Coordinates of N, CA and C in Angstrom, one line a residue:
M11 N -51.1 38.1 -73.6 CA -49.8 38.1 -73.9 C -49.6 36.4 -74.5
R12 N -48.9 36.5 -75.8 CA -48.6 35.2 -76.4 C -47.3 35.2 -76.8
G13 N -46.8 33.9 -76.9 CA -45.4 33.8 -77.4 C -44.7 32.8 -76.6
T14 N -43.2 33.0 -76.6 CA -42.4 31.9 -75.9 C -42.4 32.7 -74.2
H15 N -42.0 31.5 -73.5 CA -41.8 32.1 -71.9 C -40.5 31.5 -71.4
L16 N -39.7 32.3 -70.6 CA -38.4 31.4 -70.0 C -38.9 30.4 -69.1
T17 N -38.4 29.4 -69.1 CA -38.4 28.4 -68.0 C -37.4 28.7 -67.1
P18 N -37.9 28.7 -65.8 CA -36.8 28.7 -64.5 C -35.9 27.6 -64.8
P19 N -34.6 28.0 -64.8 CA -33.7 27.0 -64.8 C -33.5 26.3 -63.1
R20 N -32.6 25.4 -63.1 CA -32.2 24.6 -61.6 C -31.4 25.7 -60.8
G21 N -32.1 25.8 -59.5 CA -31.2 26.7 -58.6 C -32.1 27.2 -57.6
L22 N -31.7 28.5 -57.2 CA -32.4 29.2 -56.1 C -33.5 30.3 -56.9
I23 N -34.6 30.2 -56.4 CA -35.6 31.2 -56.7 C -35.8 32.1 -55.6
V24 N -36.0 33.5 -55.6 CA -36.3 34.1 -54.7 C -38.0 35.0 -54.9
S25 N -38.5 34.6 -53.6 CA -39.9 35.2 -53.7 C -40.0 36.7 -53.3
C26 N -40.0 37.6 -53.9 CA -40.1 38.8 -53.8 C -41.6 39.3 -53.7
Q27 N -42.3 39.3 -52.3 CA -43.6 39.8 -52.4 C -43.7 40.4 -50.9
S28 N -44.6 41.5 -50.9 CA -44.9 42.2 -50.3 C -46.5 42.4 -49.8
A29 N -47.0 41.6 -48.8 CA -48.5 41.6 -48.7 C -49.2 42.9 -48.0
E30 N -50.4 42.9 -48.4 CA -50.9 44.2 -48.0 C -50.9 44.2 -46.3
G31 N -50.8 45.2 -45.5 CA -50.5 45.3 -44.3 C -49.0 45.2 -43.8
E32 N -48.1 45.0 -44.3 CA -46.5 44.6 -44.3 C -46.1 46.0 -44.4
P33 N -44.9 46.2 -43.7 CA -44.3 47.5 -43.8 C -43.8 48.0 -45.4
L34 N -43.4 46.8 -46.2 CA -42.9 47.3 -47.3 C -43.9 47.3 -48.4
Y35 N -45.2 47.3 -48.2 CA -46.2 47.1 -49.3 C -46.7 48.4 -49.7
G36 N -46.8 48.4 -51.1 CA -46.8 49.5 -51.8 C -45.8 50.7 -52.0
L37 N -44.9 50.2 -51.7 CA -43.6 51.1 -52.0 C -42.7 51.1 -53.0
G38 N -43.2 50.0 -53.9 CA -42.5 49.6 -55.2 C -40.9 49.3 -54.8
L39 N -40.7 48.6 -53.7 CA -39.3 48.0 -53.5 C -39.1 46.8 -54.2
M40 N -40.2 46.1 -54.3 CA -40.0 44.6 -54.7 C -38.9 44.6 -56.1
R41 N -39.0 45.5 -56.9 CA -38.1 45.6 -58.1 C -36.7 45.6 -57.6
Y42 N -36.2 46.2 -56.4 CA -35.0 46.4 -55.9 C -34.6 45.2 -55.3
M43 N -35.6 44.4 -54.3 CA -35.6 43.1 -54.0 C -35.1 42.1 -54.8
A44 N -35.6 42.2 -56.1 CA -35.5 41.2 -57.0 C -34.0 41.6 -57.9
R45 N -33.7 42.7 -57.8 CA -32.2 43.1 -58.5 C -31.1 42.5 -57.5
A46 N -31.4 42.9 -56.1 CA -30.5 42.3 -55.4 C -30.3 40.6 -55.4
A47 N -31.6 40.3 -55.5 CA -31.4 38.6 -55.2 C -30.6 37.9 -56.8
V48 N -31.3 38.4 -57.8 CA -30.5 37.9 -59.0 C -28.8 38.1 -58.8
E49 N -28.5 39.5 -58.5 CA -27.0 39.7 -58.5 C -26.5 38.8 -57.4
G50 N -27.3 38.1 -56.7 CA -26.8 37.3 -55.5 C -26.9 35.9 -56.2
G51 N -27.2 35.6 -57.1 CA -27.1 34.3 -58.0 C -28.7 33.7 -58.1
A52 N -29.8 34.4 -57.6 CA -31.0 33.8 -58.0 C -31.3 33.5 -59.5
V53 N -32.1 32.4 -59.9 CA -31.7 32.1 -61.3 C -33.6 32.4 -61.4
A54 N -34.4 32.8 -60.7 CA -35.7 33.2 -61.0 C -36.6 34.1 -59.8
I55 N -37.4 34.9 -60.2 CA -37.8 35.6 -59.5 C -39.3 35.0 -59.3
R56 N -40.3 35.0 -57.8 CA -41.8 34.8 -57.8 C -42.1 36.0 -56.9
A57 N -43.3 36.4 -57.9 CA -43.5 37.8 -57.3 C -45.1 37.6 -57.8
L58 N -45.6 38.9 -56.9 CA -47.3 38.9 -57.2 C -47.2 40.0 -58.5
A59 N -48.4 39.7 -59.3 CA -48.5 40.2 -60.4 C -48.3 41.6 -60.4
E60 N -48.9 42.4 -59.6 CA -49.0 43.9 -59.5 C -47.4 44.5 -59.4
E61 N -46.7 43.5 -59.3 CA -44.8 43.9 -58.9 C -44.3 43.7 -60.3
I62 N -44.7 42.5 -61.0 CA -43.8 42.3 -62.3 C -43.6 43.3 -63.3
P63 N -44.5 43.9 -63.7 CA -44.0 45.2 -64.8 C -42.6 45.8 -64.2
A64 N -42.6 46.1 -63.2 CA -41.5 46.9 -62.6 C -40.4 46.0 -62.2
I65 N -40.5 44.6 -62.0 CA -39.3 43.9 -61.6 C -38.9 43.5 -63.0
R66 N -39.7 43.4 -64.0 CA -39.0 43.2 -65.4 C -38.3 44.2 -65.8
E67 N -38.3 45.6 -65.4 CA -37.3 46.5 -65.7 C -35.9 46.3 -65.3
E68 N -36.0 45.4 -64.1 CA -34.7 45.5 -63.3 C -33.7 44.3 -63.4
V69 N -34.8 43.1 -63.8 CA -33.8 41.6 -64.1 C -34.5 41.0 -65.6
K70 N -33.7 40.2 -66.0 CA -33.9 39.3 -67.2 C -34.4 37.9 -66.7
V71 N -34.2 37.6 -65.6 CA -34.6 36.1 -65.3 C -36.1 35.7 -65.3
P72 N -36.6 34.5 -65.3 CA -37.7 34.1 -65.5 C -38.4 34.5 -64.2
V73 N -39.6 34.7 -64.6 CA -40.8 35.4 -63.1 C -41.7 34.2 -63.0
I74 N -42.0 34.0 -61.9 CA -43.4 33.2 -61.5 C -44.4 34.1 -60.9
G75 N -45.4 34.3 -61.5 CA -46.3 35.3 -61.0 C -47.6 34.5 -60.5
L76 N -48.2 35.3 -59.5 CA -49.4 34.9 -58.9 C -50.1 36.2 -58.2
V77 N -51.4 35.7 -57.8 CA -52.2 36.9 -57.3 C -52.8 36.6 -56.1
K78 N -52.8 37.2 -54.9 CA -53.1 36.6 -53.8 C -54.6 37.5 -53.5
R79 N -55.4 36.7 -53.4 CA -57.0 37.5 -53.1 C -57.9 36.6 -52.5
A80 N -58.5 37.3 -51.5 CA -59.2 36.6 -50.6 C -60.8 36.8 -51.2
Y81 N -61.6 35.3 -51.1 CA -63.1 35.3 -51.4 C -63.7 34.8 -50.1
A82 N -65.1 35.3 -49.9 CA -65.7 35.1 -49.1 C -66.0 33.3 -49.0
D83 N -66.3 32.9 -50.3 CA -66.8 31.7 -50.4 C -65.5 30.6 -50.2
S84 N -64.4 30.9 -50.1 CA -63.4 29.7 -50.3 C -62.0 30.2 -49.7
E85 N -61.4 29.1 -49.0 CA -60.2 29.5 -48.6 C -58.9 29.6 -49.5
V86 N -59.2 29.4 -50.9 CA -58.2 29.4 -51.6 C -57.9 31.0 -51.9
Y87 N -56.4 31.3 -52.0 CA -56.4 32.7 -52.2 C -55.2 33.0 -53.2
I88 N -54.3 31.8 -53.5 CA -53.3 31.9 -54.7 C -54.3 31.8 -56.3
T89 N -54.1 33.0 -56.9 CA -54.6 32.8 -58.1 C -56.0 32.0 -58.2
P90 N -57.0 32.4 -57.4 CA -58.2 31.3 -57.3 C -59.3 31.1 -58.5
T91 N -59.0 32.2 -59.1 CA -60.0 32.0 -60.5 C -59.6 32.9 -62.0
C92 N -60.5 32.6 -63.1 CA -59.8 33.4 -64.1 C -59.3 34.7 -64.3
K93 N -59.8 35.4 -63.2 CA -59.8 36.8 -63.2 C -58.4 36.9 -62.7
E94 N -57.9 36.1 -61.9 CA -56.4 36.4 -61.5 C -55.2 35.5 -62.4
I95 N -55.8 34.6 -63.5 CA -55.2 34.2 -64.3 C -54.7 35.3 -65.4
D96 N -56.0 36.1 -65.6 CA -55.8 37.0 -66.5 C -54.8 38.2 -66.2
E97 N -54.6 38.5 -64.8 CA -53.7 39.5 -64.0 C -52.6 39.1 -64.2
V98 N -52.3 37.5 -64.1 CA -50.9 37.0 -64.0 C -50.2 37.0 -65.5
I99 N -50.8 36.5 -66.5 CA -50.5 36.6 -67.8 C -50.4 38.1 -68.5
L100 N -51.2 38.9 -68.1 CA -51.0 40.4 -68.6 C -50.0 40.9 -68.0
S101 N -49.2 40.5 -66.7 CA -48.3 41.1 -66.1 C -47.0 40.9 -66.6
G102 N -47.0 39.7 -67.6 CA -45.6 39.5 -68.5 C -44.9 38.3 -67.7
A103 N -45.9 37.6 -66.9 CA -45.0 36.3 -66.0 C -44.9 35.4 -67.0
D104 N -43.7 34.5 -66.7 CA -43.4 33.3 -67.5 C -43.9 32.2 -67.1
V105 N -44.4 32.1 -65.7 CA -45.3 31.0 -65.1 C -46.5 31.5 -64.5
V106 N -47.4 30.9 -64.4 CA -48.5 31.3 -63.6 C -48.8 30.0 -62.4
A107 N -48.6 30.6 -61.0 CA -48.8 29.8 -59.9 C -50.0 29.8 -59.4
M108 N -50.4 28.8 -59.0 CA -51.9 28.8 -58.6 C -52.0 27.6 -57.4
D109 N -53.0 27.7 -56.5 CA -53.7 26.9 -55.7 C -53.9 25.3 -56.1
V110 N -53.3 24.4 -55.8 CA -53.8 23.1 -56.2 C -53.7 22.1 -54.9
T111 N -54.9 22.7 -54.1 CA -54.7 21.8 -52.4 C -56.1 20.9 -52.6
G112 N -57.1 21.0 -53.6 CA -58.1 20.1 -53.3 C -59.3 20.7 -52.8
R113 N -59.0 22.0 -52.5 CA -60.1 22.7 -51.7 C -61.0 23.5 -52.9
P114 N -62.4 23.6 -52.3 CA -63.2 24.4 -53.4 C -62.8 26.1 -53.3
R115 N -62.7 26.3 -54.8 CA -62.4 27.6 -55.1 C -63.7 28.5 -55.3
P116 N -63.4 29.8 -55.5 CA -64.6 30.6 -55.6 C -65.5 30.1 -56.9
D117 N -66.7 30.3 -56.8 CA -67.7 30.0 -57.6 C -67.7 28.8 -58.0
G118 N -66.8 27.9 -57.7 CA -66.7 26.4 -57.9 C -66.0 25.9 -58.8
V119 N -65.0 27.1 -59.6 CA -64.3 26.8 -60.7 C -63.3 25.8 -60.4
S120 N -63.1 24.6 -61.3 CA -62.1 23.8 -61.2 C -61.1 23.8 -61.5
T121 N -59.9 23.2 -61.2 CA -58.2 23.3 -61.2 C -58.4 23.1 -63.1
E122 N -59.0 22.3 -63.4 CA -59.0 21.8 -64.8 C -59.4 23.4 -65.8
E123 N -60.7 23.8 -65.2 CA -61.2 24.6 -65.9 C -60.0 26.0 -66.1
L124 N -59.3 26.0 -64.9 CA -58.3 27.3 -65.0 C -57.2 26.6 -65.8
I125 N -56.5 25.8 -65.9 CA -55.9 25.3 -66.9 C -56.1 25.5 -68.0
A126 N -57.4 24.9 -68.6 CA -57.9 25.1 -69.9 C -57.8 26.5 -69.9
Y127 N -58.1 27.4 -69.2 CA -58.4 29.1 -69.4 C -57.1 29.7 -69.6
A128 N -55.9 29.3 -68.7 CA -54.6 29.8 -68.9 C -54.0 29.3 -70.1
K129 N -54.2 27.9 -70.7 CA -53.8 27.8 -72.2 C -54.5 28.4 -73.3
E130 N -55.8 28.8 -72.9 CA -56.4 29.3 -74.3 C -55.9 31.0 -74.3
R131 N -55.9 31.5 -73.0 CA -55.3 32.9 -73.1 C -53.9 33.0 -73.5
D132 N -53.1 31.9 -73.1 CA -51.7 32.0 -73.9 C -51.1 30.5 -74.0
P133 N -51.0 29.9 -74.9 CA -50.9 28.4 -75.0 C -49.4 28.3 -74.6
A134 N -48.6 29.1 -74.5 CA -47.3 29.0 -74.4 C -46.9 28.9 -72.8
I135 N -47.8 29.6 -71.9 CA -47.7 30.0 -70.5 C -47.2 28.5 -69.8
L136 N -46.3 28.9 -69.0 CA -45.8 27.5 -68.1 C -47.0 27.7 -66.7
L137 N -47.1 26.4 -66.1 CA -48.0 26.6 -64.8 C -47.3 25.7 -63.6
M138 N -47.5 26.2 -62.7 CA -46.9 25.8 -61.3 C -48.3 25.6 -60.4
A139 N -48.2 24.4 -59.6 CA -49.0 24.0 -58.8 C -48.6 24.3 -57.4
D140 N -49.2 25.1 -56.5 CA -49.0 25.0 -54.9 C -49.9 24.2 -54.4
C141 N -48.8 23.2 -53.9 CA -49.7 21.9 -53.2 C -49.3 21.8 -51.7
D142 N -50.1 20.8 -51.4 CA -49.7 20.7 -49.6 C -49.6 19.2 -49.4
T143 N -50.5 18.3 -50.2 CA -50.4 16.9 -49.9 C -49.9 16.1 -51.0
L144 N -49.7 14.9 -50.7 CA -48.9 13.8 -51.9 C -50.2 13.7 -52.8
Q145 N -51.6 13.5 -52.5 CA -52.3 13.2 -53.4 C -52.7 14.5 -54.1
N146 N -52.5 15.5 -53.7 CA -52.8 17.0 -54.4 C -51.8 17.0 -55.6
A147 N -50.4 16.9 -54.9 CA -49.4 16.9 -55.9 C -49.4 16.1 -57.2
L148 N -50.0 14.6 -56.9 CA -49.8 13.9 -57.8 C -51.0 14.3 -58.8
E149 N -51.8 14.8 -58.3 CA -53.4 14.9 -59.4 C -52.6 16.3 -60.1
A150 N -51.7 17.2 -59.8 CA -51.4 18.4 -60.5 C -50.3 17.7 -61.6
D151 N -49.5 16.8 -61.0 CA -48.5 16.3 -61.9 C -49.4 15.4 -63.1
A152 N -50.8 14.8 -62.6 CA -51.4 14.2 -63.7 C -52.2 15.2 -64.8
L153 N -52.4 16.3 -64.1 CA -53.2 17.3 -65.2 C -52.1 18.1 -65.9
G154 N -50.8 17.9 -65.6 CA -49.9 18.4 -66.9 C -49.2 19.8 -66.4
F155 N -49.2 19.9 -64.7 CA -48.1 21.4 -64.6 C -46.9 20.8 -64.6
D156 N -46.4 22.3 -65.2 CA -44.9 21.8 -65.4 C -44.0 21.9 -64.2
F157 N -44.6 22.5 -63.1 CA -43.9 22.5 -61.7 C -45.0 22.0 -60.6
V158 N -44.5 21.5 -59.7 CA -45.2 20.8 -58.5 C -44.4 21.8 -57.2
G159 N -44.9 22.4 -56.8 CA -44.2 23.5 -55.4 C -44.9 22.9 -54.3
T160 N -44.2 22.9 -53.3 CA -44.5 22.3 -51.7 C -45.0 23.5 -51.0
T161 N -45.4 24.8 -51.7 CA -45.8 25.8 -50.9 C -46.8 26.0 -50.0
M162 N -47.9 25.1 -50.1 CA -49.1 25.0 -49.2 C -48.8 23.9 -47.9
R163 N -47.6 23.4 -48.1 CA -47.5 22.4 -47.1 C -47.3 23.0 -45.8
G164 N -48.1 22.4 -44.8 CA -48.2 23.1 -43.4 C -49.2 24.5 -43.3
Y165 N -49.8 24.8 -44.4 CA -50.7 26.1 -44.6 C -52.3 25.5 -44.9
T166 N -52.5 24.6 -44.7 CA -54.0 24.1 -44.9 C -54.2 23.2 -43.8
S167 N -55.6 23.0 -43.7 CA -56.2 22.2 -42.5 C -55.9 21.1 -42.6
A168 N -55.6 20.3 -43.7 CA -55.1 18.9 -43.9 C -53.6 18.8 -43.7
T169 N -53.0 19.9 -43.5 CA -51.4 19.9 -43.3 C -51.1 20.6 -42.0
Q170 N -52.1 21.2 -41.3 CA -52.0 22.1 -40.4 C -50.9 21.3 -39.1
G171 N -49.8 21.9 -38.8 CA -49.0 21.5 -37.8 C -47.7 20.5 -38.4
I172 N -48.0 20.2 -39.3 CA -46.9 19.6 -40.0 C -45.7 20.5 -40.0
S173 N -44.2 20.0 -39.7 CA -43.1 20.8 -39.7 C -42.7 21.0 -41.0
I174 N -42.2 22.1 -41.1 CA -41.8 22.6 -42.8 C -40.2 23.1 -42.7
P175 N -39.3 22.8 -43.4 CA -39.4 22.1 -44.5 C -39.8 20.7 -44.2
D176 N -40.4 20.0 -44.7 CA -41.0 18.3 -44.7 C -40.1 17.4 -45.6
Y177 N -38.8 17.1 -45.0 CA -37.9 16.5 -45.9 C -38.3 15.3 -46.5
G178 N -38.9 14.6 -45.5 CA -39.5 13.1 -46.1 C -40.5 13.5 -47.2
F179 N -41.3 14.3 -47.0 CA -42.4 14.9 -48.3 C -41.6 15.1 -49.4
L180 N -40.4 15.9 -49.6 CA -39.8 16.1 -50.7 C -39.1 14.7 -51.4
H181 N -38.8 14.0 -50.7 CA -38.2 12.7 -51.0 C -39.3 11.9 -51.7
E182 N -40.4 12.0 -51.1 CA -41.5 11.1 -51.7 C -42.0 11.8 -53.2
L183 N -42.1 12.9 -53.0 CA -42.5 13.7 -54.1 C -41.4 13.2 -55.5
K184 N -40.3 13.3 -55.1 CA -39.3 13.2 -56.1 C -39.2 12.0 -56.7
K185 N -39.6 11.0 -55.8 CA -39.7 9.5 -56.4 C -41.0 9.4 -57.4
R186 N -42.4 10.0 -57.3 CA -43.5 9.9 -57.4 C -44.1 10.9 -58.5
L187 N -43.3 11.9 -58.8 CA -43.6 12.9 -59.9 C -43.1 12.0 -61.0
N188 N -44.2 12.3 -62.3 CA -43.6 11.7 -63.4 C -43.5 12.9 -64.6
Y189 N -44.1 14.1 -64.5 CA -44.0 15.0 -65.3 C -43.5 16.4 -65.0
A190 N -44.1 16.7 -63.4 CA -43.8 18.2 -63.3 C -42.5 18.0 -62.6
K191 N -41.7 19.3 -62.7 CA -40.6 19.1 -62.0 C -40.8 19.8 -60.3
L192 N -40.2 19.3 -59.7 CA -40.6 19.6 -58.1 C -39.5 21.0 -57.4
I193 N -40.4 21.7 -57.2 CA -39.7 22.9 -56.6 C -40.2 22.9 -55.4
A194 N -39.2 22.8 -54.1 CA -39.4 23.0 -52.8 C -39.5 24.2 -52.2
E195 N -40.6 24.4 -51.5 CA -40.8 25.8 -51.1 C -41.2 25.8 -49.6
G196 N -41.1 26.5 -48.8 CA -41.7 26.7 -47.6 C -40.6 26.3 -46.5
G197 N -40.7 27.1 -45.4 CA -40.0 27.1 -43.9 C -38.3 27.1 -44.2
I198 N -37.6 27.4 -45.1 CA -36.1 27.4 -45.5 C -36.1 28.7 -44.9
W199 N -35.1 28.7 -43.6 CA -34.4 29.8 -43.1 C -33.1 29.7 -42.9
E200 N -32.3 28.4 -42.7 CA -31.2 28.5 -42.4 C -30.6 27.5 -43.7
R201 N -29.1 27.7 -43.8 CA -28.3 27.3 -44.7 C -28.5 25.5 -44.5
E202 N -28.3 25.3 -43.2 CA -28.2 23.9 -42.9 C -29.6 23.1 -43.4
Q203 N -30.8 23.7 -43.2 CA -32.1 23.5 -43.6 C -32.1 23.0 -45.3
L204 N -31.5 24.2 -46.1 CA -31.3 24.2 -47.3 C -30.6 23.0 -47.9
A205 N -29.5 22.5 -46.8 CA -28.7 21.5 -47.5 C -29.4 20.1 -47.6
R206 N -30.2 20.0 -46.5 CA -30.9 18.8 -46.2 C -32.2 18.9 -47.2
V207 N -32.6 19.8 -47.6 CA -33.9 20.1 -49.1 C -33.0 19.7 -50.1
L208 N -31.9 19.8 -50.4 CA -31.2 20.0 -51.9 C -30.9 18.2 -51.6
E209 N -30.7 17.5 -50.4 CA -30.8 15.7 -50.4 C -31.6 15.4 -51.3
A210 N -33.0 15.8 -51.2 CA -34.1 15.3 -52.1 C -33.8 15.5 -53.6
D211 N -32.7 16.5 -54.1 CA -32.7 16.6 -55.4 C -33.9 17.2 -56.3
P212 N -34.4 18.3 -55.5 CA -35.5 19.1 -56.2 C -35.0 19.9 -57.5
Y213 N -35.8 20.1 -58.3 CA -35.9 20.9 -59.5 C -34.9 22.3 -59.2
A214 N -35.7 22.9 -58.3 CA -35.2 24.2 -57.8 C -36.0 24.6 -56.2
V215 N -35.2 25.4 -55.6 CA -36.1 25.8 -54.5 C -36.2 27.3 -54.4
V216 N -37.6 27.7 -53.6 CA -37.8 28.9 -53.7 C -37.6 29.1 -52.1
I217 N -37.0 30.3 -51.8 CA -36.9 31.1 -50.4 C -37.3 32.5 -50.3
G218 N -38.3 32.7 -49.7 CA -38.8 34.2 -49.5 C -38.4 35.0 -48.1
S219 N -39.0 34.6 -47.2 CA -39.2 35.5 -46.1 C -37.9 35.4 -45.3
A220 N -37.0 34.2 -45.5 CA -35.7 34.6 -45.1 C -34.6 35.5 -45.5
I221 N -35.2 36.0 -47.0 CA -34.2 36.7 -47.7 C -35.2 38.3 -47.9
T222 N -36.2 38.3 -48.2 CA -36.9 39.5 -48.4 C -38.0 40.3 -47.6
R223 N -38.1 39.5 -46.4 CA -38.9 40.1 -45.3 C -38.4 40.6 -44.0
P224 N -37.8 41.9 -44.2 CA -37.1 41.9 -43.0 C -37.7 42.2 -41.6
K225 N -39.0 42.3 -41.6 CA -39.6 42.4 -40.6 C -39.8 41.2 -39.9
N226 N -39.9 40.2 -40.7 CA -39.8 38.7 -40.1 C -38.6 38.2 -39.6
I227 N -37.4 38.7 -40.6 CA -36.0 38.2 -40.2 C -35.8 38.8 -38.8
T228 N -36.3 40.1 -38.5 CA -35.7 40.7 -37.3 C -36.5 40.0 -36.4
Q229 N -38.1 39.9 -36.4 CA -38.7 39.1 -35.4 C -38.0 37.6 -34.6
R230 N -37.1 37.0 -35.9 CA -36.6 35.7 -35.5 C -35.3 36.0 -34.4
F231 N -34.7 37.2 -34.6 CA -33.7 37.6 -33.8 C -34.2 38.2 -32.4
T232 N -35.0 39.1 -32.8 CA -35.6 39.5 -31.2 C -36.5 38.5 -30.2
E233 N -36.8 37.5 -31.1 CA -37.6 36.8 -29.9 C -36.6 35.8 -29.1
L234 N -35.3 35.9 -29.4 CA -34.3 35.5 -28.4 C -34.1 36.3 -27.3
F235 N -34.5 37.6 -27.3 CA -34.3 38.6 -26.3 C -35.6 38.3 -25.2
D236 N -36.5 37.8 -25.7 CA -37.7 37.4 -24.8 C -37.3 36.2 -23.8
R237 N -36.3 35.8 -24.2 CA -36.0 34.4 -23.5 C -35.1 35.1 -22.0
L238 N -34.2 36.1 -22.2 CA -33.5 36.8 -21.2 C -34.4 37.0 -19.9

């Protein structure tokens, strides 16, 4: 798919994903989650490539696409190879999100090779780097990613145990990024947390589980009963 792509504007991006093994997986409900999110004010949607064609039928906002796939020889699972790049582009996404955490990818493919492949397939496609550390975020910025997200902060061995949202990390990224637009993502459950995130002046914010995963939302409430 070639041509122009919509750039996500500043504001709230809602992640509408249902992973295999979750109650809503495979039911085709993310299209309606996306519609509800947009009616609530979301400016863009982040979604799995397999869900995007249906989501496109419901909303007209920009869509950030990705594929989650595990490989035996790598810890990277967000759009890890050229195969997944193809799937995201063919889904009609405006932005391809991929892991940029410095960890080895399947078959040893490099981030630079993935960027080149994506741009060869669709020169107008936009790219988002899902990062974990300052070093990896700055590398993504230098490589020309359009967006740098804090998606993987706290989810890699290098950042395990770090509390998210990591407000200090967001402020540092805002100061250090030269080209890429900062997207804050990860660990945002409350309005007060979002208010603190916005103090770092990110370009946009992604919220997922707190909006579109009823199982996780329910668990947060039922945990209080365990204390009785």
